Coordinates of C-alpha atoms and ligand atoms in Angstrom, one line a residue:
M90 CA -17.7 -12.0 -9.2
A91 CA -16.5 -9.0 -7.2
K92 CA -16.6 -9.6 -3.4
E93 CA -19.1 -7.4 -1.6
V94 CA -17.4 -5.3 1.1
K95 CA -19.4 -4.3 4.2
T96 CA -16.8 -3.4 6.8
I97 CA -13.6 -1.5 6.0
G98 CA -10.5 -1.3 8.2
V99 CA -8.1 1.6 7.9
L100 CA -4.5 1.7 9.1
T101 CA -1.3 3.9 8.8
S102 CA 2.0 2.2 8.5
G103 CA 5.7 3.1 8.3
G104 CA 6.8 6.7 8.8
D105 CA 4.0 9.1 9.6
A106 CA 3.3 12.0 7.2
P107 CA 1.3 15.2 7.5
G108 CA -2.0 14.6 5.7
M109 CA -2.5 11.1 6.9
N110 CA -5.3 12.3 9.1
A111 CA -7.1 13.9 6.2
A112 CA -6.9 10.6 4.4
I113 CA -8.3 8.7 7.4
R114 CA -11.1 11.2 7.7
A115 CA -12.0 10.8 4.0
V116 CA -11.9 7.0 4.3
V117 CA -14.2 7.0 7.3
R118 CA -16.7 9.5 6.1
T119 CA -16.9 8.2 2.5
A120 CA -17.5 4.7 3.8
I121 CA -20.2 5.9 6.1
H122 CA -21.8 7.8 3.2
K123 CA -21.9 4.5 1.3
G124 CA -23.5 2.7 4.2
L125 CA -20.3 0.7 5.1
K126 CA -19.0 0.2 8.6
V127 CA -15.4 1.4 9.4
K128 CA -12.9 0.1 11.9
G129 CA -9.6 1.9 12.8
I130 CA -6.6 -0.4 13.2
M131 CA -4.1 1.1 15.6
R132 CA -0.3 1.1 15.1
G133 CA -0.3 -0.4 11.6
Y134 CA 0.3 -4.1 11.1
A135 CA 1.6 -4.4 14.7
G136 CA -1.8 -3.2 16.0
L137 CA -3.6 -5.6 13.6
L138 CA -1.7 -8.6 15.0
Q139 CA -2.4 -7.3 18.6
E140 CA -6.1 -6.8 17.6
E141 CA -6.0 -3.1 18.5
I142 CA -9.2 -2.5 16.5
V143 CA -11.8 0.3 17.3
D144 CA -15.1 1.2 15.7
M145 CA -15.1 4.5 14.0
D146 CA -17.9 6.9 13.1
G147 CA -18.1 10.4 11.5
L148 CA -17.4 12.1 14.8
S149 CA -14.3 10.1 15.6
V150 CA -12.5 11.9 12.7
A151 CA -13.8 15.4 13.6
D152 CA -11.1 18.0 14.3
I153 CA -8.3 16.1 12.7
I154 CA -8.0 17.4 9.1
N155 CA -5.7 20.2 10.3
R156 CA -3.4 18.0 12.5
G157 CA -0.1 16.4 11.5
G158 CA 0.8 12.9 12.5
T159 CA -1.8 10.1 12.5
I160 CA -4.5 9.6 15.1
L161 CA -4.3 5.8 14.4
Y162 CA -0.6 5.9 15.4
T163 CA 1.9 4.0 13.2
A164 CA 4.5 1.3 13.6
R165 CA 6.9 -1.0 11.8
C166 CA 6.2 -4.7 12.4
Q167 CA 8.7 -7.4 11.7
E168 CA 6.2 -10.3 12.4
F169 CA 4.0 -9.1 9.6
T170 CA 6.7 -9.7 7.0
T171 CA 6.5 -13.5 7.7
P172 CA 3.8 -15.7 6.0
E173 CA 2.6 -16.8 9.5
G174 CA 2.2 -13.1 10.5
Q175 CA 0.3 -12.3 7.3
Q176 CA -2.0 -15.4 7.8
K177 CA -2.7 -14.3 11.4
G178 CA -3.5 -10.8 10.2
A179 CA -6.0 -12.1 7.6
E180 CA -7.6 -14.3 10.2
I181 CA -7.9 -11.4 12.6
C182 CA -9.6 -9.3 9.9
R183 CA -12.1 -12.1 9.3
K184 CA -12.7 -12.4 13.1
H185 CA -13.6 -8.7 13.2
G186 CA -15.7 -8.8 10.1
I187 CA -13.2 -6.7 8.2
D188 CA -13.4 -7.6 4.5
G189 CA -11.6 -4.6 3.0
I190 CA -8.6 -2.5 4.3
V191 CA -7.1 0.8 3.3
V192 CA -3.4 0.9 4.1
I193 CA -1.8 4.3 4.2
G194 CA 2.0 4.1 3.9
G195 CA 5.0 3.5 1.6
D196 CA 6.3 0.7 -0.5
G197 CA 6.9 -1.6 2.5
S198 CA 3.4 -1.2 3.6
F199 CA 2.1 -1.9 0.1
Q200 CA 4.0 -5.2 0.2
G201 CA 2.0 -6.1 3.2
A202 CA -1.2 -4.9 1.6
G203 CA -0.5 -7.2 -1.4
K204 CA -0.1 -10.2 0.9
L205 CA -3.4 -9.5 2.7
S206 CA -5.1 -9.2 -0.7
A207 CA -3.7 -12.6 -1.7
L208 CA -5.2 -14.0 1.5
G209 CA -8.7 -12.8 0.6
I210 CA -8.9 -9.4 2.3
N211 CA -9.5 -6.7 -0.3
T212 CA -6.8 -4.1 0.1
I213 CA -6.1 -0.6 -1.3
G214 CA -2.9 1.3 -0.7
L215 CA -2.6 5.1 -0.3
P216 CA 0.9 6.6 -0.8
G217 CA 1.8 8.2 2.5
T218 CA 5.4 9.4 2.9
I219 CA 7.3 12.7 3.0
D220 CA 10.0 11.2 0.8
L221 CA 8.0 11.2 -2.6
D222 CA 9.9 7.9 -3.3
I223 CA 6.9 5.9 -4.6
A224 CA 7.4 5.2 -8.2
C225 CA 3.8 5.0 -9.5
T226 CA 2.8 8.4 -8.3
D227 CA 3.9 12.1 -8.8
Y228 CA 2.5 13.0 -5.4
T229 CA 2.7 11.3 -1.9
I230 CA 0.7 12.4 1.1
G231 CA 3.0 14.6 3.3
F232 CA 5.7 15.6 0.8
D233 CA 4.2 19.1 0.2
T234 CA 4.1 19.9 3.9
A235 CA 7.6 18.5 4.5
V236 CA 9.2 20.5 1.7
N237 CA 7.4 23.7 2.9
T238 CA 8.6 23.1 6.5
A239 CA 12.2 22.4 5.3
M240 CA 12.1 25.4 2.9
E241 CA 11.1 27.8 5.7
A242 CA 13.8 26.4 8.0
I243 CA 16.4 26.8 5.3
D244 CA 15.3 30.4 4.7
R245 CA 16.0 31.1 8.4
I246 CA 19.4 29.5 8.2
R247 CA 20.2 31.6 5.1
D248 CA 19.6 34.8 7.1
T249 CA 22.1 34.0 9.7
S250 CA 24.5 32.4 7.2
T251 CA 24.5 35.7 5.2
S252 CA 25.1 37.8 8.3
H253 CA 28.1 35.7 9.3
E254 CA 29.2 35.2 5.7
R255 CA 29.3 31.5 6.4
C256 CA 28.9 28.3 4.4
S257 CA 25.9 26.3 5.7
I258 CA 25.1 22.7 5.1
V259 CA 21.5 21.7 5.7
E260 CA 20.6 18.1 5.7
V261 CA 17.1 17.2 4.8
M262 CA 15.2 13.8 5.0
G263 CA 14.3 11.5 2.1
R264 CA 15.8 8.2 3.0
N265 CA 17.6 7.1 -0.2
A266 CA 15.7 9.6 -2.4
G267 CA 16.7 13.2 -3.2
Y268 CA 13.3 14.7 -3.9
I269 CA 13.1 16.9 -0.7
A270 CA 16.6 18.0 -1.3
L271 CA 16.0 18.9 -4.9
W272 CA 12.8 20.8 -4.2
C273 CA 14.3 22.7 -1.3
G274 CA 17.5 23.3 -3.2
I275 CA 15.6 25.0 -6.0
A276 CA 13.1 26.8 -3.8
N277 CA 15.8 28.1 -1.4
G278 CA 18.2 29.0 -4.1
A279 CA 20.9 26.8 -2.6
E280 CA 24.3 27.1 -4.1
D281 CA 24.7 23.4 -4.1
I282 CA 22.3 20.5 -3.9
L283 CA 23.7 17.1 -3.1
L284 CA 21.4 14.2 -4.2
P285 CA 22.1 10.5 -3.6
E286 CA 21.0 9.9 -7.2
K287 CA 23.5 12.4 -8.6
Y288 CA 26.4 13.2 -6.2
N289 CA 29.7 11.9 -7.5
G290 CA 31.4 12.3 -4.1
D291 CA 34.0 14.8 -5.4
E292 CA 34.3 17.1 -2.4
Q293 CA 37.2 19.0 -4.0
E294 CA 34.8 20.2 -6.8
L295 CA 32.4 21.4 -4.1
I296 CA 35.3 23.2 -2.2
N297 CA 36.4 24.9 -5.5
R298 CA 32.9 26.2 -6.1
I299 CA 32.7 27.6 -2.6
I300 CA 36.0 29.4 -3.0
D301 CA 34.9 30.7 -6.5
N302 CA 31.6 32.0 -5.2
R303 CA 33.3 33.8 -2.3
K304 CA 35.6 35.5 -4.8
R305 CA 32.6 36.5 -6.9
G306 CA 31.2 38.2 -3.8
K307 CA 28.6 35.7 -2.6
K308 CA 27.9 36.3 1.1
H309 CA 26.9 32.8 1.9
H310 CA 27.0 29.3 0.4
I311 CA 24.0 27.1 1.2
I312 CA 24.5 23.4 0.6
V313 CA 21.3 21.3 0.8
N314 CA 22.5 17.8 1.5
A315 CA 20.2 14.8 1.3
E316 CA 20.0 12.3 4.1
G317 CA 20.9 9.6 1.7
I318 CA 24.4 11.2 1.4
G319 CA 24.6 12.3 5.1
H320 CA 27.8 13.0 7.0
S321 CA 27.0 16.7 7.1
A322 CA 28.9 17.4 10.3
S323 CA 32.2 15.9 9.1
M324 CA 31.7 17.5 5.6
A325 CA 31.4 20.9 7.3
K326 CA 34.7 20.4 9.2
R327 CA 36.5 19.4 6.0
I328 CA 35.0 22.4 4.0
E329 CA 36.0 24.9 6.8
A330 CA 39.5 23.5 6.9
A331 CA 39.9 23.6 3.1
T332 CA 38.3 27.0 2.4
G333 CA 39.0 29.0 5.6
I334 CA 35.3 29.9 5.5
E335 CA 33.3 29.2 8.7
T336 CA 31.0 26.3 8.0
R337 CA 28.0 25.0 10.0
A338 CA 25.9 21.9 9.6
T339 CA 22.2 21.6 10.5
I340 CA 20.3 18.4 10.4
L341 CA 16.6 19.3 10.1
G342 CA 15.5 15.8 11.1
H343 CA 12.0 14.9 12.3
M344 CA 10.7 18.4 12.4
Q345 CA 10.1 17.8 8.7
R346 CA 7.6 15.0 9.5
G347 CA 5.4 17.0 11.8
G348 CA 3.2 20.1 11.6
T349 CA -0.1 21.2 10.2
P350 CA -0.6 19.8 6.7
T351 CA -0.6 22.2 3.8
C352 CA -3.8 22.8 1.8
K353 CA -2.4 20.5 -1.0
D354 CA -1.8 17.7 1.4
R355 CA -5.2 18.0 3.0
M356 CA -6.9 18.2 -0.4
Y357 CA -5.1 15.4 -2.2
A358 CA -5.2 13.1 0.8
S359 CA -9.0 13.7 1.0
I360 CA -9.5 12.8 -2.6
M361 CA -7.3 9.7 -2.4
G362 CA -9.0 8.5 0.8
A363 CA -12.4 8.8 -0.9
K364 CA -11.1 7.1 -4.0
A365 CA -9.8 4.1 -2.0
V366 CA -13.3 3.5 -0.6
D367 CA -14.8 3.9 -4.0
L368 CA -12.5 1.1 -5.2
L369 CA -13.4 -1.2 -2.3
A370 CA -17.1 -0.5 -2.8
E371 CA -16.6 -1.6 -6.5
G372 CA -15.2 -4.9 -5.2
K373 CA -11.6 -4.0 -6.3
S374 CA -8.5 -5.2 -4.4
N375 CA -4.7 -5.1 -4.6
R376 CA -4.7 -1.6 -6.0
V377 CA -2.7 1.6 -5.1
V378 CA -4.2 5.0 -5.6
A379 CA -1.8 7.4 -7.3
Y380 CA -1.6 10.8 -8.8
K381 CA -0.1 10.6 -12.3
G382 CA -0.1 13.0 -15.2
G383 CA -2.4 15.4 -13.4
A384 CA -5.1 12.8 -12.6
F385 CA -6.0 10.5 -9.7
V386 CA -5.6 6.9 -10.9
D387 CA -4.9 3.4 -9.5
F388 CA -2.5 0.6 -10.3
D389 CA -2.1 -3.0 -9.4
I390 CA 0.1 -3.2 -6.3
Q391 CA 2.7 -5.6 -7.8
E392 CA 2.9 -3.5 -11.0
A393 CA 3.2 -0.3 -8.9
L394 CA 6.0 -1.9 -6.8
A395 CA 7.9 -2.9 -10.0
M396 CA 7.9 0.6 -11.4
T397 CA 11.0 2.9 -11.1
K398 CA 11.3 6.6 -11.0
H399 CA 14.2 9.0 -11.3
I400 CA 15.1 12.6 -10.4
P401 CA 13.8 14.6 -13.4
E402 CA 16.9 15.5 -15.4
D403 CA 15.5 18.9 -16.5
E404 CA 14.8 19.9 -13.0
Y405 CA 18.3 18.9 -11.9
E406 CA 19.9 20.9 -14.7
I407 CA 17.8 23.9 -14.0
S408 CA 18.8 23.8 -10.3
K409 CA 22.4 24.2 -11.4
I410 CA 21.8 27.0 -13.9
L411 CA 19.8 29.1 -11.5
V412 CA 22.5 29.6 -8.8
R413 CA 25.4 30.6 -11.1
Ligands
ADP259 P1 7.0 2.2 4.3 O1 5.7 1.6 4.2 O2 7.0 3.7 4.7 O3 7.9 1.8 3.1 P2 8.4 0.2 5.9 O4 9.3 -0.3 4.8 O5 9.0 0.3 7.3 O6 7.7 1.6 5.6 O7 7.2 -0.9 6.0 C1 6.2 -0.7 6.9 C2 5.7 -2.0 7.4 O8 5.2 -2.8 6.3 C3 6.8 -3.0 7.9 O9 7.1 -2.7 9.3 C4 6.1 -4.3 7.8 O10 5.2 -4.6 8.8 C5 5.3 -4.2 6.5 N1 6.1 -4.8 5.4 C6 7.3 -4.3 4.8 N2 7.7 -5.1 3.9 C7 6.9 -6.2 3.9 C8 6.8 -7.4 3.1 N3 7.8 -7.7 2.2 N4 5.8 -8.2 3.4 C9 4.9 -7.9 4.3 N5 4.9 -6.8 5.0 C10 5.9 -5.9 4.8
F6P260 O1 10.3 7.7 5.3 C1 10.2 8.9 6.0 C2 11.4 9.1 6.8 O2 11.3 10.3 7.6 C3 12.7 9.2 6.0 O3 12.9 10.4 5.3 C4 13.7 8.9 7.0 O4 14.9 8.3 6.4 C5 13.1 7.9 7.9 O5 11.7 8.1 7.7 C6 13.4 8.1 9.4 O6 12.8 7.1 10.1 P1 12.6 7.1 11.7 O7 11.5 8.0 12.0 O8 12.3 5.7 12.0 O9 13.9 7.5 12.2

């Protein structure tokens, strides 16, 4: 028989992402609408183990849907990766009357959510990361804001790059995944897009293309380089030496993680937050909410973690055709 959930906890874990606040707000207000109590767990699993737990009501999430970051703060927590830490976390949940938890984070956070579920605390994961690197879902909370922020920054770099007739390497985040780089590369019309999943490391090929483009009359050469490849500064030096074209590197860094969330991130995060509470209220546990094939769905956490996803071949091919 499904376990009845009366009090829900919500936490954010791993890297923050714009739209997490919209998800928290949706969890809190949907739970209250269903007659459930809600507790905010500060600083992810670290805060759970420190019992940093606060009561939340509808007003405690007022004025946050438009704010980047997470009002619950976030952290990474080594102790929670151990069986002892997980056991302690489950006991603290029971002590505070928390029988269901919504965990907003990435794959690492879902591993922890799966462990809590196995220990009798009903858990639901929401995909929160700017990297879009969660296999079970076509959308992650924060990606849309991050790519728009990066795209605007690259547009600005393009202006000055053209004026000075330079080559510009712009490094975007994404950890080991190239989704931010691919989307910005296409949206910014970058001459080259270097993705960890695709780049063969042949810098001479890159240099030849820069020289060819200059001969064809191109005024700039924008290279969007993914963090997973990195080394943008040294790459810039080598390119300048080999081509004679002034080359600058910019690492966009954490600016991509902040800022006011886009409409899409607010909207999708709100729907996902509400759906997480629906699942808990139905007595479900060990599920991840996802957006797949145009619909909001949910998967078993272990099945979701076992899935793989790849850079769409057609999008990558199109990115190469459009800049020639
Ligand atoms: P993300 O959730 O964005 O992938 P991390 O990989 O840093 O970020 O994971 C966030 C937190 O989730 C970790 O600091 C840790 O507390 C918890 N976590 C990660 N892996 C596990 C695991 N195998 N078992 C339990 N908890 C885990
Ligand atoms: O997962 C989000 C992300 O911003 C990655 O793109 C990046 O590799 C990482 O987090 C940076 O982590 P930190 O903020 O701990 O430096």
